[in-house]
Structures are given as C-alpha cells and as structure tokens.
CSV table of C-alpha atoms in Angstrom, one decimal:
chain,number,residue,atom,x,y,z
S,346,MET,CA,0.2,-0.1,0.0
S,347,ARG,CA,3.1,2.7,0.6
S,348,GLY,CA,4.3,1.7,-2.5
S,349,LYS,CA,1.3,2.9,-4.4
S,350,ARG,CA,1.1,6.2,-2.3
S,351,THR,CA,4.5,6.6,-3.3
S,352,ALA,CA,4.1,5.9,-7.0
S,353,MET,CA,0.9,8.3,-7.1
S,354,GLY,CA,2.6,10.6,-5.1
S,355,ALA,CA,5.5,11.1,-7.7
S,356,ALA,CA,3.3,11.0,-11.0
S,357,LEU,CA,0.6,13.8,-9.2
S,358,ALA,CA,4.6,15.6,-9.1
S,359,ALA,CA,5.2,15.3,-12.5
S,360,GLY,CA,1.8,16.1,-13.5
S,361,ALA,CA,2.0,19.4,-11.6
S,362,LEU,CA,5.5,20.0,-13.1
S,363,ALA,CA,4.7,19.4,-16.7
S,364,VAL,CA,1.5,21.7,-16.6
S,365,THR,CA,3.8,24.2,-14.8
S,366,GLY,CA,6.5,23.9,-17.5
S,367,LEU,CA,4.0,24.0,-20.3
S,368,ALA,CA,2.3,27.8,-18.5
S,369,PHE,CA,5.6,28.7,-19.3
S,370,ALA,CA,6.8,27.5,-22.0
S,371,PRO,CA,7.2,30.7,-25.3
S,372,SER,CA,3.9,30.5,-27.3
S,373,ALA,CA,4.2,29.9,-31.0
S,374,ALA,CA,3.6,32.6,-33.4
S,375,ALA,CA,1.1,32.7,-35.7
S,376,VAL,CA,0.3,33.6,-39.2
S,377,THR,CA,-3.0,33.9,-40.9
S,378,PRO,CA,-3.8,32.1,-42.8
S,379,GLN,CA,-0.7,29.8,-43.0
S,380,SER,CA,-1.9,29.2,-47.0
S,381,ALA,CA,-2.5,31.3,-50.1
S,382,THR,CA,-3.0,31.2,-53.8
S,383,ILE,CA,-2.0,33.2,-56.4
S,384,THR,CA,-1.8,33.4,-60.0
S,385,ALA,CA,0.9,33.9,-62.0
S,386,SER,CA,2.6,34.9,-64.9
S,387,CYS,CA,6.6,34.3,-65.5
S,388,GLY,CA,6.7,35.3,-68.8
S,389,ILE,CA,7.4,33.2,-71.5
S,390,PHE,CA,8.4,30.0,-69.1
S,391,GLY,CA,4.5,30.0,-68.3
S,392,GLY,CA,2.1,31.0,-65.8
S,393,GLY,CA,-0.7,29.7,-63.1
S,394,SER,CA,-2.0,29.0,-60.2
S,395,ALA,CA,0.3,28.9,-57.1
S,396,THR,CA,0.1,27.9,-53.5
S,397,LEU,CA,2.1,29.8,-51.1
S,398,THR,CA,2.7,28.4,-46.9
S,399,ALA,CA,4.5,30.9,-44.0
S,400,THR,CA,4.9,29.7,-41.3
S,401,GLN,CA,6.1,32.0,-38.7
S,402,SER,CA,8.4,31.7,-35.1
S,403,GLY,CA,9.1,35.6,-33.6
S,404,THR,CA,10.1,37.6,-36.0
S,405,SER,CA,11.6,34.8,-38.2
S,406,ALA,CA,8.7,33.8,-41.1
S,407,THR,CA,9.6,31.6,-44.2
S,408,ILE,CA,7.5,30.4,-47.3
S,409,THR,CA,7.3,28.0,-49.9
S,410,LEU,CA,5.7,28.9,-53.1
S,411,SER,CA,4.5,25.9,-55.2
S,412,THR,CA,2.9,25.2,-58.4
S,413,SER,CA,2.1,23.1,-61.4
S,414,ALA,CA,1.4,25.3,-63.7
S,415,ILE,CA,4.8,25.8,-64.5
S,416,THR,CA,7.2,22.6,-65.0
S,417,ALA,CA,10.7,22.3,-64.3
S,418,PRO,CA,12.3,21.6,-68.4
S,419,VAL,CA,15.5,20.2,-67.0
S,420,ALA,CA,15.7,18.1,-63.7
S,421,VAL,CA,17.1,20.0,-61.5
S,422,ALA,CA,19.0,19.0,-58.2
S,423,GLN,CA,17.8,20.0,-54.6
S,424,ASP,CA,18.7,23.8,-53.6
S,425,SER,CA,20.0,23.8,-57.1
S,426,ILE,CA,17.5,28.0,-57.5
S,427,THR,CA,18.1,30.8,-56.1
S,428,SER,CA,15.0,32.3,-55.8
S,429,THR,CA,13.9,36.5,-53.6
S,430,LEU,CA,10.1,36.1,-53.5
S,431,THR,CA,9.2,40.0,-52.5
S,432,MET,CA,5.8,40.5,-50.7
S,433,ALA,CA,4.7,43.7,-51.1
S,434,ASN,CA,3.3,44.5,-47.0
S,435,SER,CA,0.7,47.1,-46.8
S,436,ALA,CA,2.6,49.7,-44.5
S,437,GLY,CA,3.9,50.4,-47.8
S,438,SER,CA,7.0,48.5,-47.3
S,439,SER,CA,8.5,45.3,-49.0
S,440,VAL,CA,9.4,41.9,-47.4
S,441,VAL,CA,12.6,39.7,-49.0
S,442,PHE,CA,12.7,36.2,-48.6
S,443,SER,CA,15.2,34.9,-50.1
S,444,GLY,CA,18.0,31.4,-50.8
S,445,THR,CA,18.4,28.9,-51.8
S,446,LYS,CA,16.0,26.2,-51.3
S,447,ASN,CA,13.9,23.2,-53.4
S,448,PRO,CA,13.3,19.8,-53.5
S,449,ALA,CA,15.0,17.9,-56.3
S,450,MET,CA,12.8,17.9,-59.2
S,451,ALA,CA,12.0,15.9,-62.4
S,452,ALA,CA,12.1,17.2,-66.2
S,453,GLY,CA,8.2,17.9,-66.6
S,454,GLY,CA,7.6,18.4,-62.8
S,455,SER,CA,6.3,20.9,-60.6
S,456,VAL,CA,8.3,24.3,-59.9
S,457,SER,CA,8.7,24.9,-55.6
S,458,VAL,CA,11.4,26.7,-53.8
S,459,GLY,CA,11.4,27.5,-50.3
S,460,PRO,CA,11.2,27.1,-47.0
S,461,LEU,CA,12.8,31.2,-48.3
S,462,PRO,CA,13.7,32.6,-44.7
S,463,GLY,CA,12.2,36.6,-43.8
S,464,THR,CA,11.8,39.0,-41.2
S,465,VAL,CA,8.6,40.3,-40.2
S,466,ALA,CA,7.4,42.4,-37.6
S,467,SER,CA,4.3,41.8,-35.6
S,468,GLY,CA,1.2,42.9,-37.6
S,469,ASP,CA,2.9,42.9,-41.2
S,470,SER,CA,0.5,41.7,-44.1
S,471,LEU,CA,2.3,40.9,-46.7
S,472,ASP,CA,0.7,39.8,-50.2
S,473,ALA,CA,2.4,38.9,-53.0
S,474,TYR,CA,0.2,40.7,-55.1
S,475,GLY,CA,2.3,43.5,-55.9
S,476,GLY,CA,5.4,41.8,-55.3
S,477,SER,CA,7.8,39.6,-57.6
S,478,LEU,CA,9.2,36.5,-57.7
S,479,THR,CA,12.4,36.0,-59.3
S,480,MET,CA,14.5,32.8,-59.5
S,481,VAL,CA,18.4,31.5,-61.1
S,482,ILE,CA,17.9,28.3,-62.4
S,483,PHE,CA,21.3,27.6,-64.4
S,484,GLY,CA,22.0,30.6,-64.9
S,485,VAL,CA,18.9,31.6,-66.7
S,486,THR,CA,16.5,34.2,-64.7
S,487,VAL,CA,13.4,34.0,-64.3
S,488,ASN,CA,10.8,36.9,-63.2
S,489,CYS,CA,7.5,35.8,-62.2
S,490,THR,CA,4.6,38.4,-60.9
S,491,ALA,CA,0.9,38.0,-59.4
S,492,SER,CA,-2.1,39.2,-61.2
S,493,GLY,CA,-4.3,39.8,-58.4
S,494,PRO,CA,-4.6,39.5,-55.1
S,495,GLN,CA,-3.6,36.3,-53.2
S,496,SER,CA,-6.9,34.6,-52.0
S,497,PRO,CA,-8.3,34.4,-49.3
S,498,GLY,CA,-6.1,37.4,-48.4
S,499,PRO,CA,-2.5,38.5,-47.2
S,500,PHE,CA,-0.3,37.0,-44.8
S,501,VAL,CA,-0.8,38.0,-41.3
S,502,PHE,CA,1.9,37.7,-39.2
S,503,ASP,CA,1.3,38.2,-34.9
C-alpha cells in the first residue's frame, strides 16, 4: 500500500511539473492564413495558379511556393535554385524572402521553391500581389508576378 502511495505522489508531482512547464513555455507565433493561392505569370516560362505556404517563429518567417502550372524544363538538383520572393506590405514597404532552397525536380515536374527565410514584424500584412518572384536556374533568370491579390487574403503575422 505504501508503494502505491509513493508512486501516486510521484505521478502527481510529475504532472504538476509538466503543467507548470507548459504554463511558462513561450507561445508559438501564428500567421493567418497559413496558405494562400495566387495566379502568377512568368513570361515565356508560363504561368498559372500557385500555392504559397507561410510559417512564423517570432520575427523569423518562411514562405514556400509550389505550382504545377510551371514545370521544370530539365531535371533540377536539390537546393540549386536561387530565389527571391518580394512581398508587398500593407504598411507601404516590402519584405524579402530569399534563399537557395528547393526539392529535387524531375524534367516536367512541378516547380517548388522554399522554405525561403525572411524577417517579419508583428502586424505585417504581406501579399504577393505587388511583389515578385525571381528564380535563377542554371544561370537563367525567371521573373514572375502575381496578376491579382492572394486568396483568401494576405498573410498577417503576429
């Protein structure tokens, strides 16, 4: 009986510590919506619907862009596309997300870049419309622009 009480006391103490730890854990920042779609034009390289996915941790954020409307003309190695995504901010400035991050893509496969890192401030409201995406693939520069606002709306960062 005494062993059961000791075990029960230890379990209660561990539970109390876990709850206390959760109470003092930093809360994760949130961006809403987490994904949005745009219609983009990339000149002679094509265009169509693309999905943007955003994440946030404090002032650090990432955005990933993927589309099946634009395909890779040749096989592309992982992390070989240099991308710069400029997002229009409702405050009048712009926020840049850039990096060399992409999955490997087969010839004819869907194009995806990111997650591209950037820095955001609380309250930033970012939209691809009014911004641009520049990708450098094998020394060829591809410029894309959105033909209208994101749907369901801009990314708003906490």
